[in-house]
Structure formats: structure tokens, C-alpha cells
GROMACS .gro file of N, CA, C and O in nm:
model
  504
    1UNK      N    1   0.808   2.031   4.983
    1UNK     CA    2   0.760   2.079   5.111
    1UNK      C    3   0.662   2.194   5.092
    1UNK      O    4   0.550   2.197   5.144
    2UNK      N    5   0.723   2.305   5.000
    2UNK     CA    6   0.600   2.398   5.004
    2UNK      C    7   0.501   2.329   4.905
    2UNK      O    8   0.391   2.365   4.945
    3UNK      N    9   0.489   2.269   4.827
    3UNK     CA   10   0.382   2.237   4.752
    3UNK      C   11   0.265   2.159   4.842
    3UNK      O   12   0.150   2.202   4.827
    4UNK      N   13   0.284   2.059   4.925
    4UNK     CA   14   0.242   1.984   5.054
    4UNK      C   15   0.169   2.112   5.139
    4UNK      O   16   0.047   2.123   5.140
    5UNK      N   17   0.264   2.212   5.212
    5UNK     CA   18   0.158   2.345   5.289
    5UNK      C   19   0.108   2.391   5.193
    5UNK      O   20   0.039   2.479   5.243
    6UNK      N   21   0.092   2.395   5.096
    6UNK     CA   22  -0.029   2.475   4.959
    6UNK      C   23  -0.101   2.398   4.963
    6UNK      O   24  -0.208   2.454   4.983
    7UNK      N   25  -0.120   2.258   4.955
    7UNK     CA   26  -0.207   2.161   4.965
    7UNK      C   27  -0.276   2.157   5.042
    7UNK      O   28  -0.396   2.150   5.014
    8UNK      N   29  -0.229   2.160   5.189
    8UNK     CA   30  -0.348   2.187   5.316
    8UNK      C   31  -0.396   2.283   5.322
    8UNK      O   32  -0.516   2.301   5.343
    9UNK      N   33  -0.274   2.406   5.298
    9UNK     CA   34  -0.359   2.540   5.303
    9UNK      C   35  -0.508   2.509   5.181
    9UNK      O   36  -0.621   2.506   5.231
   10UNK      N   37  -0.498   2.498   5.098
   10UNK     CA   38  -0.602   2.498   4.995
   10UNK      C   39  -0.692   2.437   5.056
   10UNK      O   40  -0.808   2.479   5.045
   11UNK      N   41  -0.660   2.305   5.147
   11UNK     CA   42  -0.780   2.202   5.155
   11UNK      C   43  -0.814   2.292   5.309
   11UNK      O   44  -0.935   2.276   5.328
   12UNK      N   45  -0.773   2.353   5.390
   12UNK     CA   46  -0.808   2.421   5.467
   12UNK      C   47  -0.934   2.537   5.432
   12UNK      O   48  -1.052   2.545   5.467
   13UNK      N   49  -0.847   2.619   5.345
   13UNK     CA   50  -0.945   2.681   5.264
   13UNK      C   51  -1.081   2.650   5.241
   13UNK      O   52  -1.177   2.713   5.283
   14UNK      N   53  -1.082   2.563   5.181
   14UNK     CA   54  -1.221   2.465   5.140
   14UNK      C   55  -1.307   2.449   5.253
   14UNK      O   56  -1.428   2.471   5.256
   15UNK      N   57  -1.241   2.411   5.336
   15UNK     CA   58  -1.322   2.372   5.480
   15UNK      C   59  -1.364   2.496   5.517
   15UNK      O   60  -1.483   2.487   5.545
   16UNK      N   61  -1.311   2.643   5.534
   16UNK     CA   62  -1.336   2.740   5.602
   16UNK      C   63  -1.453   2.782   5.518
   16UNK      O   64  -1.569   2.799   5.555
   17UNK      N   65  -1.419   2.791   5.441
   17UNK     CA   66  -1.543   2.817   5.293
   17UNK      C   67  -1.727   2.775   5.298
   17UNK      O   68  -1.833   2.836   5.286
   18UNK      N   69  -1.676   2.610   5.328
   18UNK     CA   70  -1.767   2.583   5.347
   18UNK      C   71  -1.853   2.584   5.487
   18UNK      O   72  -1.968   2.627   5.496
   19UNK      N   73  -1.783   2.532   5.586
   19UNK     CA   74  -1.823   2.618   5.710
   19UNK      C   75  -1.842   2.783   5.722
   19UNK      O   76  -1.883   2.821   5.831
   20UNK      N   77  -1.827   2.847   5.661
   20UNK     CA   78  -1.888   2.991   5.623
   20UNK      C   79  -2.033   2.984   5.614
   20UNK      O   80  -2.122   3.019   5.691
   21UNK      N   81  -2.031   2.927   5.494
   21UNK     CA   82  -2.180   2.878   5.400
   21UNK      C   83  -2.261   2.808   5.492
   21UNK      O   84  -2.382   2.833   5.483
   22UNK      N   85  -2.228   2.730   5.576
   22UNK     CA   86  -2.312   2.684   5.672
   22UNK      C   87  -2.340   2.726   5.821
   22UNK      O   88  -2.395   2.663   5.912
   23UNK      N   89  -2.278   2.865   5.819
   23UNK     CA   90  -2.307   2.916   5.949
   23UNK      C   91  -2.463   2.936   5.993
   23UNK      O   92  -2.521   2.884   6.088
   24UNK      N   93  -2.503   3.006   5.920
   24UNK     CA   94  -2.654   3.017   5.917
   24UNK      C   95  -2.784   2.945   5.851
   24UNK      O   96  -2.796   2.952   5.729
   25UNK      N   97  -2.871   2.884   5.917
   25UNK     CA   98  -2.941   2.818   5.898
   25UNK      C   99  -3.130   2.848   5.898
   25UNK      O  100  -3.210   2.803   5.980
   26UNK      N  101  -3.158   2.937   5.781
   26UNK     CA  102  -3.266   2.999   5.790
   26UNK      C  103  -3.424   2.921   5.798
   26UNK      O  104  -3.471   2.823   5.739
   27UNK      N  105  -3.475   3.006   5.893
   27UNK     CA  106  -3.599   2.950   5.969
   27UNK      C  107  -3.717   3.025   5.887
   27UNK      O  108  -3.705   3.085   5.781
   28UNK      N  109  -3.840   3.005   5.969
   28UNK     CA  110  -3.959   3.067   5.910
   28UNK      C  111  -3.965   3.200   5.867
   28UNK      O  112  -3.892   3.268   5.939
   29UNK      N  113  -4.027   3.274   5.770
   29UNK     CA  114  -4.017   3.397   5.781
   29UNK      C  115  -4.149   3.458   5.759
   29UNK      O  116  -4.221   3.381   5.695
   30UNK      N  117  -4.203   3.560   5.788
   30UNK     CA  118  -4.306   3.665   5.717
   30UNK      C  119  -4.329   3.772   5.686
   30UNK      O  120  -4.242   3.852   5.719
   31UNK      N  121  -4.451   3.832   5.611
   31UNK     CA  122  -4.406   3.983   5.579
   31UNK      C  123  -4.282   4.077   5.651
   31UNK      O  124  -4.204   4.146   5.585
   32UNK      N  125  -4.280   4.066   5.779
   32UNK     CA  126  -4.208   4.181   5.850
   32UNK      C  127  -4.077   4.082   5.910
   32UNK      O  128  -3.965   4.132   5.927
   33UNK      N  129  -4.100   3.958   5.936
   33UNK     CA  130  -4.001   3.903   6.045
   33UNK      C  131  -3.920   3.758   5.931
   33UNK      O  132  -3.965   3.670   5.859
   34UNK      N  133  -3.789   3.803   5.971
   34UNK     CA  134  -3.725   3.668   5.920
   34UNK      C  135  -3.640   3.617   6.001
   34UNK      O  136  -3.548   3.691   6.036
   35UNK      N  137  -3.643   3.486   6.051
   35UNK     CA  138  -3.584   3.431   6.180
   35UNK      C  139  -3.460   3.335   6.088
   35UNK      O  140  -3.482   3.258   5.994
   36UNK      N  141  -3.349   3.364   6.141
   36UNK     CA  142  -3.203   3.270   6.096
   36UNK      C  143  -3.144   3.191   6.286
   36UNK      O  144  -3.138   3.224   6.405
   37UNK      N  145  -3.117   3.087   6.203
   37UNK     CA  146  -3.051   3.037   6.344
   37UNK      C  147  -2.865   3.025   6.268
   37UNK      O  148  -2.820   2.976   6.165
   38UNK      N  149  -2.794   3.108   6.401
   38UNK     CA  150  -2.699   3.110   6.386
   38UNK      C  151  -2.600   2.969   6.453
   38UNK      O  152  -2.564   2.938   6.567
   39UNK      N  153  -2.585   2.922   6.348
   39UNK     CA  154  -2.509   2.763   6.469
   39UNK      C  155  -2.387   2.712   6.541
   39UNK      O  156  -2.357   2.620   6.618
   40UNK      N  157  -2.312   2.850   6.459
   40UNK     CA  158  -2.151   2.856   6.530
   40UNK      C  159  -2.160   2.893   6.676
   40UNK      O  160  -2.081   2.851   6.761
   41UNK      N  161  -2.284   2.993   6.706
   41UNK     CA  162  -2.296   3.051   6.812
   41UNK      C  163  -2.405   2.993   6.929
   41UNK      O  164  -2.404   3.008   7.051
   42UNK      N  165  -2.518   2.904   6.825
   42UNK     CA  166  -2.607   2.854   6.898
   42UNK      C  167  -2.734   2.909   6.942
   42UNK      O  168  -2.802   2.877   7.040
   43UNK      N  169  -2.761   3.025   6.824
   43UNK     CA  170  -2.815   3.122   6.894
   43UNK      C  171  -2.925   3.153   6.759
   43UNK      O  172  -2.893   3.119   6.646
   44UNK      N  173  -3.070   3.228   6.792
   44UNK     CA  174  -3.132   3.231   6.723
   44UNK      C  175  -3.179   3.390   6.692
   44UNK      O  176  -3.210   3.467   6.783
   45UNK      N  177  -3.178   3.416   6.590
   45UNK     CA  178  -3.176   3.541   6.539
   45UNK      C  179  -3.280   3.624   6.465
   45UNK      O  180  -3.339   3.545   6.391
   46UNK      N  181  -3.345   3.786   6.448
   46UNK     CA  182  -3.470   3.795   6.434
   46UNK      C  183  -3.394   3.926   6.341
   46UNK      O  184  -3.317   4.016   6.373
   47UNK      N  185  -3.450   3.892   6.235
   47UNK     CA  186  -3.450   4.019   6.108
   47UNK      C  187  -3.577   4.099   6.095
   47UNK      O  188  -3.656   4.041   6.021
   48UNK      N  189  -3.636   4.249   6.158
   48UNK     CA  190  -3.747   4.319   6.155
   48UNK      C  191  -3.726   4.417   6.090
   48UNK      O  192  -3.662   4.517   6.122
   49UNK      N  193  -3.813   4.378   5.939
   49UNK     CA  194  -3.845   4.492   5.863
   49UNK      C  195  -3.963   4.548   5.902
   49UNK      O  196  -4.070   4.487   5.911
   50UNK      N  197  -3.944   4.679   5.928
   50UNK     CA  198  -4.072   4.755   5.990
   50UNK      C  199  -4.135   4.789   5.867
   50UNK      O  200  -4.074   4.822   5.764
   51UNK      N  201  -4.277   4.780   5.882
   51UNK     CA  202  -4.378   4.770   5.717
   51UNK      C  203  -4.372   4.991   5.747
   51UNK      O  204  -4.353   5.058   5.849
   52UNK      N  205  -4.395   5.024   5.626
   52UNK     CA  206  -4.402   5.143   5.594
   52UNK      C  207  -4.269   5.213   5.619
   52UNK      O  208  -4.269   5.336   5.621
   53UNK      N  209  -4.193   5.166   5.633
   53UNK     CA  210  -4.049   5.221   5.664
   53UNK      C  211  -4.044   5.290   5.510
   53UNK      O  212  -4.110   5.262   5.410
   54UNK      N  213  -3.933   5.398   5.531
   54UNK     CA  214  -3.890   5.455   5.388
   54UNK      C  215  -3.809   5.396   5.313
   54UNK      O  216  -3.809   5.403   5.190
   55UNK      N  217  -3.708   5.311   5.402
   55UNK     CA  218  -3.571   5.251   5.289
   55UNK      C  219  -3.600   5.107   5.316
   55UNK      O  220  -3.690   5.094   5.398
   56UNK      N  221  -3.554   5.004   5.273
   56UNK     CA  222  -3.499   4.896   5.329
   56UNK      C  223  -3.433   4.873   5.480
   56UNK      O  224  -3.441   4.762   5.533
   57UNK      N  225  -3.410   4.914   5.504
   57UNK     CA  226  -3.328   4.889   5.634
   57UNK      C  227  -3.403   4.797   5.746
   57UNK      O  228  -3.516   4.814   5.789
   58UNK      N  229  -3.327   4.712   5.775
   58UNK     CA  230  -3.391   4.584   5.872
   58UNK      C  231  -3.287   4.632   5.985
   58UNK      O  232  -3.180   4.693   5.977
   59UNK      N  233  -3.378   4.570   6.119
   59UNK     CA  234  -3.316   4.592   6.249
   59UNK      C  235  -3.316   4.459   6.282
   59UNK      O  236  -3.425   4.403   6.275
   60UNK      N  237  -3.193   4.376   6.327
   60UNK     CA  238  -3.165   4.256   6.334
   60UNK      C  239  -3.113   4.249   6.500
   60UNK      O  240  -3.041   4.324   6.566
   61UNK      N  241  -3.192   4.107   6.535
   61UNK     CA  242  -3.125   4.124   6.738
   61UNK      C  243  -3.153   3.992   6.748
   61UNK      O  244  -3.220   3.917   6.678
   62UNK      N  245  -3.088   3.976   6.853
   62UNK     CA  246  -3.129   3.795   6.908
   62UNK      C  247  -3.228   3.778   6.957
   62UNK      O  248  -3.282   3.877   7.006
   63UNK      N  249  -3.301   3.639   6.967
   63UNK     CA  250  -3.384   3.589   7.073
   63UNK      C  251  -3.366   3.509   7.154
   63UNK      O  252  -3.350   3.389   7.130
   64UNK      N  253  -3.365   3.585   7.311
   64UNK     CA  254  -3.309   3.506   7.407
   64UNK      C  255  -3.449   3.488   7.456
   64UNK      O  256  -3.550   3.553   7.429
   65UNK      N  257  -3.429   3.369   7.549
   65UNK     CA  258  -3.555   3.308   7.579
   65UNK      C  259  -3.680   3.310   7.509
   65UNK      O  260  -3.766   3.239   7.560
   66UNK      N  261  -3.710   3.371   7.411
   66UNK     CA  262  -3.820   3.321   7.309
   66UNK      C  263  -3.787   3.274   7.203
   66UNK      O  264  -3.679   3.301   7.150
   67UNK      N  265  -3.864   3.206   7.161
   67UNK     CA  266  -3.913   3.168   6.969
   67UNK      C  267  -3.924   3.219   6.888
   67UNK      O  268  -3.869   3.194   6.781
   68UNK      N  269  -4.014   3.327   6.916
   68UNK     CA  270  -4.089   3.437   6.832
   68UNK      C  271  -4.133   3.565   6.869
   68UNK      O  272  -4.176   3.568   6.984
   69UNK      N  273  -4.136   3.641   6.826
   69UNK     CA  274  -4.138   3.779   6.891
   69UNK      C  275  -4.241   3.855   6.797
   69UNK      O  276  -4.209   3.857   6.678
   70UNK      N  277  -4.372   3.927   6.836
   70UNK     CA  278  -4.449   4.003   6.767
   70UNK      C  279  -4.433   4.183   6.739
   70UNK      O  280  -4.386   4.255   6.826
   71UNK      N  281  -4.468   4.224   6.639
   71UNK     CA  282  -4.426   4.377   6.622
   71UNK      C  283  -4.459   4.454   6.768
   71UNK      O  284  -4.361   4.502   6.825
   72UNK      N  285  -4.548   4.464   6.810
   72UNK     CA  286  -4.603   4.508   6.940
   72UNK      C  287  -4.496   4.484   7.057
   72UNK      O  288  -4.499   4.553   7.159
   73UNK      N  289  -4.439   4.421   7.045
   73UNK     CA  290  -4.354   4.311   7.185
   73UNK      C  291  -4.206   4.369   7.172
   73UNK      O  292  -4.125   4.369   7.264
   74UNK      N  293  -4.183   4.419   7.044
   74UNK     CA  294  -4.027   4.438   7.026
   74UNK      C  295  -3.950   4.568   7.068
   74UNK      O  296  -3.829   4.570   7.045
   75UNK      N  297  -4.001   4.664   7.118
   75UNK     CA  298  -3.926   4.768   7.220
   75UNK      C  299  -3.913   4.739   7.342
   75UNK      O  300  -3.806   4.744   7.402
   76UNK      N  301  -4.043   4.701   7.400
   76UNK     CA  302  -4.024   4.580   7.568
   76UNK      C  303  -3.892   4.522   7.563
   76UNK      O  304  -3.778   4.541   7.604
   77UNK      N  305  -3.971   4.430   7.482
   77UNK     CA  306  -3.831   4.289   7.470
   77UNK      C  307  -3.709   4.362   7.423
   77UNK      O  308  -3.639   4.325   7.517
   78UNK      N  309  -3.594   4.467   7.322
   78UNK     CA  310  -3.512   4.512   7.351
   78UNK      C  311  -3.480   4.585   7.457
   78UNK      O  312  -3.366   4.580   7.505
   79UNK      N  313  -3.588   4.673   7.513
   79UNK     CA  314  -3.517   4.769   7.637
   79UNK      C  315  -3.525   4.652   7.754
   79UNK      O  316  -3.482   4.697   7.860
   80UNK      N  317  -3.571   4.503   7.765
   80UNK     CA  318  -3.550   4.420   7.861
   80UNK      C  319  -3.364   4.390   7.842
   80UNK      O  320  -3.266   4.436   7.901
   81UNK      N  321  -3.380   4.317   7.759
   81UNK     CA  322  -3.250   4.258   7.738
   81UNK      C  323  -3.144   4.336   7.740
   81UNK      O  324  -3.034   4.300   7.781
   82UNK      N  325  -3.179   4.471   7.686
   82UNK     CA  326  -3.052   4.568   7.680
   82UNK      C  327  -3.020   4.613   7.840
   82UNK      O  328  -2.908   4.600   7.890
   83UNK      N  329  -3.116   4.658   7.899
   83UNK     CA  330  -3.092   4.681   8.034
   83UNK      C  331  -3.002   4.550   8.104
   83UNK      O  332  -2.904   4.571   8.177
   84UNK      N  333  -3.040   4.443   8.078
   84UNK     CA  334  -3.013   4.305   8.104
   84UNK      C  335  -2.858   4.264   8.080
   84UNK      O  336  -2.798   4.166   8.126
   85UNK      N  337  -2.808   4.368   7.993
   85UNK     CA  338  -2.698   4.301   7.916
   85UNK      C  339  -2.656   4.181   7.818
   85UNK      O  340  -2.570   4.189   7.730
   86UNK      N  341  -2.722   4.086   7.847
   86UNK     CA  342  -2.757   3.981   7.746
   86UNK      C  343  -2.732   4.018   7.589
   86UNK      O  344  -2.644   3.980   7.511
   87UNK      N  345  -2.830   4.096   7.573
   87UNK     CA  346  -2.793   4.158   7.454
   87UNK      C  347  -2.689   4.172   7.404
   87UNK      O  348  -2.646   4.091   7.323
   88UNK      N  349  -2.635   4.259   7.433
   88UNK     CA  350  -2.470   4.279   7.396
   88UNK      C  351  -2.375   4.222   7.453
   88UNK      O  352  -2.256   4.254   7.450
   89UNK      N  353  -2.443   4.099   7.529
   89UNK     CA  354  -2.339   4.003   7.551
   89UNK      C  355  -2.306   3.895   7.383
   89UNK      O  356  -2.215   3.835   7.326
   90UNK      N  357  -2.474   3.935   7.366
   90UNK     CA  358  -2.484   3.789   7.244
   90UNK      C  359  -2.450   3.826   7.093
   90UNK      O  360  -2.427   3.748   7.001
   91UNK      N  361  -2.454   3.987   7.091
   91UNK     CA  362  -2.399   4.055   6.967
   91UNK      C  363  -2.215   4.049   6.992
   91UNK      O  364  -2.133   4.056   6.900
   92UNK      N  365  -2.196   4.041   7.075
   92UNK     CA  366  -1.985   4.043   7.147
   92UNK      C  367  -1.973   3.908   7.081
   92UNK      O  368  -1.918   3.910   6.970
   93UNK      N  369  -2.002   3.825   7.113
   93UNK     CA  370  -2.012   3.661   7.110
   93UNK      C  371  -2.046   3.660   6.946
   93UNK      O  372  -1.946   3.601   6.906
   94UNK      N  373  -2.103   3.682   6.860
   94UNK     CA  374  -2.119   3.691   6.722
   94UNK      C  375  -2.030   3.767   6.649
   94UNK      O  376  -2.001   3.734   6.534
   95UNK      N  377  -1.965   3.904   6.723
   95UNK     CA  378  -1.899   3.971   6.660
   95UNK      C  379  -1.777   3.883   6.674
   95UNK      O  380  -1.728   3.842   6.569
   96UNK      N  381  -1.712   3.843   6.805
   96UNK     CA  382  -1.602   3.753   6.796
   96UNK      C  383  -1.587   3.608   6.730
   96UNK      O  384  -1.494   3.541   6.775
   97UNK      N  385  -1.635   3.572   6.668
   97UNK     CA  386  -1.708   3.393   6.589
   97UNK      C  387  -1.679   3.492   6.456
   97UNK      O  388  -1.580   3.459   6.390
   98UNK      N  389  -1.746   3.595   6.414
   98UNK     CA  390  -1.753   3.637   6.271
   98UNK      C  391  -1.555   3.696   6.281
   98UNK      O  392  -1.453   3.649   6.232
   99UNK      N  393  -1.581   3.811   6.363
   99UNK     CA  394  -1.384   3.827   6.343
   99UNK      C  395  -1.283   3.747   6.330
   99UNK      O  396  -1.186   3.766   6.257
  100UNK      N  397  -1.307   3.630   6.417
  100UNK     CA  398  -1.188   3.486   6.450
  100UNK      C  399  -1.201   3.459   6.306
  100UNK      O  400  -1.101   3.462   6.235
  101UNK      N  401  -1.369   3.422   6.239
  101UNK     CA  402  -1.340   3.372   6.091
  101UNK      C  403  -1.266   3.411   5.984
  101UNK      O  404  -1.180   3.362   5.910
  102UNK      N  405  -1.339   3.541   6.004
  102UNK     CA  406  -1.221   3.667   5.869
  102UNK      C  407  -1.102   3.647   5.894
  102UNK      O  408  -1.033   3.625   5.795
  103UNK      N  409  -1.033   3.648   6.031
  103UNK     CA  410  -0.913   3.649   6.067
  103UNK      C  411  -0.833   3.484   6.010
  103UNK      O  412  -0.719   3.486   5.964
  104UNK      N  413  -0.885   3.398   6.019
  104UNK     CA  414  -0.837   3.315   5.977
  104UNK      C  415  -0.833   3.292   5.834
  104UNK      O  416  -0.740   3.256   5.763
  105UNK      N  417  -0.959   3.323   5.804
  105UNK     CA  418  -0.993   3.342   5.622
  105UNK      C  419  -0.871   3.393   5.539
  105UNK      O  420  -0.816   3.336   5.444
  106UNK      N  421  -0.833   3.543   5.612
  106UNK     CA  422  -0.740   3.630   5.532
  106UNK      C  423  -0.650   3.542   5.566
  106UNK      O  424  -0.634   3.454   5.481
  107UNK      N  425  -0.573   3.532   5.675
  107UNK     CA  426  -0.467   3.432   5.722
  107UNK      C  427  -0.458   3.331   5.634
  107UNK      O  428  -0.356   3.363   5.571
  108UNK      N  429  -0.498   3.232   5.587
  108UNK     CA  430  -0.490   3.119   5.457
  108UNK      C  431  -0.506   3.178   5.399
  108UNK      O  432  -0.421   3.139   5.319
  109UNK      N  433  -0.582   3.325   5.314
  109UNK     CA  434  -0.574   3.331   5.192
  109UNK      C  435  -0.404   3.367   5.195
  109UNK      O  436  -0.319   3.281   5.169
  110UNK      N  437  -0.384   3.452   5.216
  110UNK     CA  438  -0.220   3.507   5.253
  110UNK      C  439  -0.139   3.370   5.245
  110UNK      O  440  -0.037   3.351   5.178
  111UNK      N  441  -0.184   3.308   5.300
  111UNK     CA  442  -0.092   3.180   5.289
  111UNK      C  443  -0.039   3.131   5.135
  111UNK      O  444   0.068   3.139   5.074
  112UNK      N  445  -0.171   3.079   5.108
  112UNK     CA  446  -0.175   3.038   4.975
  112UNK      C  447  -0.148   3.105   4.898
  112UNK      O  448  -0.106   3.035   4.806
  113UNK      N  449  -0.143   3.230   4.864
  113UNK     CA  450  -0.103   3.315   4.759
  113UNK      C  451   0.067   3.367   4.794
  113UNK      O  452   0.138   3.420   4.709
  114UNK      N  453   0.107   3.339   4.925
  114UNK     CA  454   0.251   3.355   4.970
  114UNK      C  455   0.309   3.196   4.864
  114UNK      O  456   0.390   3.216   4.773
  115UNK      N  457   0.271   3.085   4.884
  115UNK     CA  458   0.287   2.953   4.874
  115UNK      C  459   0.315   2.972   4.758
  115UNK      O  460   0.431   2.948   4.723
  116UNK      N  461   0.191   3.038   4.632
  116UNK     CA  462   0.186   2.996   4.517
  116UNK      C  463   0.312   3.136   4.478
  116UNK      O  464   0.394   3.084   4.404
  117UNK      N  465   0.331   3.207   4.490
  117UNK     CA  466   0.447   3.325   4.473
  117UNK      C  467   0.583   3.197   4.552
  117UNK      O  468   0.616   3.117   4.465
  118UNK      N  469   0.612   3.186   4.606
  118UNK     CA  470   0.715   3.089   4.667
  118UNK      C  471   0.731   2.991   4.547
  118UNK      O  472   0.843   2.993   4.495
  119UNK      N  473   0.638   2.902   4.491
  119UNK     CA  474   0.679   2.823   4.402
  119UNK      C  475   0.716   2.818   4.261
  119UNK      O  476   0.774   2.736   4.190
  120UNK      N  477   0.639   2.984   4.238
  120UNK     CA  478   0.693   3.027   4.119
  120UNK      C  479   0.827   3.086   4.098
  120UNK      O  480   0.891   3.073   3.994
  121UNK      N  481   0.867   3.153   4.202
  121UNK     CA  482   0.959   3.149   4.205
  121UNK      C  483   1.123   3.084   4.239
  121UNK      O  484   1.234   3.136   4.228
  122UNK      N  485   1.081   2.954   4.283
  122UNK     CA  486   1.167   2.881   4.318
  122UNK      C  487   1.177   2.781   4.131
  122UNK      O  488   1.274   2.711   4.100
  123UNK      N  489   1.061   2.802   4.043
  123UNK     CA  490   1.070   2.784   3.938
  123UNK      C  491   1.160   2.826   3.866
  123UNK      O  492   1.238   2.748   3.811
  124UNK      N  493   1.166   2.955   3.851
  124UNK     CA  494   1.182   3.059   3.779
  124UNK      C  495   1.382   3.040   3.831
  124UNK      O  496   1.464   3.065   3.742
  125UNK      N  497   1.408   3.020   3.898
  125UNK     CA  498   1.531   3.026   3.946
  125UNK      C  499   1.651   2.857   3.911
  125UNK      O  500   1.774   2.859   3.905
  126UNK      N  501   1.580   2.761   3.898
  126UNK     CA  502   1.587   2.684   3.834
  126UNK      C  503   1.637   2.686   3.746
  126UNK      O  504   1.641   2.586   3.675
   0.00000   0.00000   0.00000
């Protein structure tokens, strides 16, 4: 019996794993802009590295109702949406899709490593 729930758990595993790996599905990019479409959520996503910046640091936000968004366009278009709420409707909605995952992730890993401690020791007692 426990060897059977280690089995799904594992093959569960696998599945979560790989649906991880395929959450994001990256689109065009250029010097400053890299666009990912997120597909758990349905939603399309804009990575802006500002050129002359000092560090690395990218400012990442959705695109609602557009495609594409130009350097010039992108304080408009956040103080629209933010006023709008949208925004942080669609970052809530990503944050909950990414938490549910971890949450389940750790949840089977816990499993499986409960499972494989369970069978060693039901060995060991033998």
C-alpha cells in the first residue's frame, strides 16, 4: 500500500515538474523589452530593462489590452492600469497560480520523502 502512494506521489511529482517548466512560454524580445506569455494564467507579460540603468534590475508588469508596449508609453500605461486596478488584480491572480504551485510542490515533496522514511522503516523492523 505505501509503496503504490510513493508511486503516484512520484508520478505526481513528475507531472508538477513538468507543468512548472511549461508555465511560461517566451515571446519576442529586444534590447530593452522581453515579452513571456504566462499560460497557467493566460496572460501576457513584459520584462523592461531600462538601458543605462546602474544594476541589472528589470521591472516586470502585464499587458492588458496591448501586444506591445514602447519605452515612452510605459508610465501612462502603468499609472492607467494601476489607477484601474487591473493591475494588481493580474499580479493577485499570478501570485495565487505561483503559491497554489509551491504549495502543492512542497506538499508531494513531503509526501514522498514521508513514504520513502515509512518504508524504510517498516524494513528495518522486519
Amino acid at each position: 500500500m505505501i509503496i503504490k502512494k510513493l508511486i503516484i506521489c512520484v508520478i505526481t511529482l513528475c507531472i508538477l515538474l513538468i507543468l512548472g517548466f511549461l508555465r511560461w512560454d517566451n515571446l519576442e524580445s529586444s534590447a530593452d523589452f522581453h515579452y513571456k506569455y504566462d499560460r497557467w494564467a493566460g496572460q501576457k507579460w513584459v520584462e523592461f530593462y531600462p538601458p543605462l540603468a546602474a544594476s541589472s534590475n528589470s521591472m516586470e508588469f502585464p499587458l492588458i489590452y496591448i501586444d506591445e508596449i514602447n519605452q515612452n508609453d510605459i508610465n501612462k500605461y502603468l499609472g492607467k492600469q494601476a489607477l484601474s486596478g487591473e493591475l494588481v488584480n493580474k499580479w493577485i491572480e499570478r501570485t495565487k497560480l505561483t503559491d497554489g504551485y509551491v504549495g502543492l510542490l512542497l506538499l508531494n515533496i513531503l509526501v514522498v520523502i514521508y513514504s520513502f522514511i515509512k518504508i524504510f522503516i517498516l524494513r528495518d523492523k522486519k
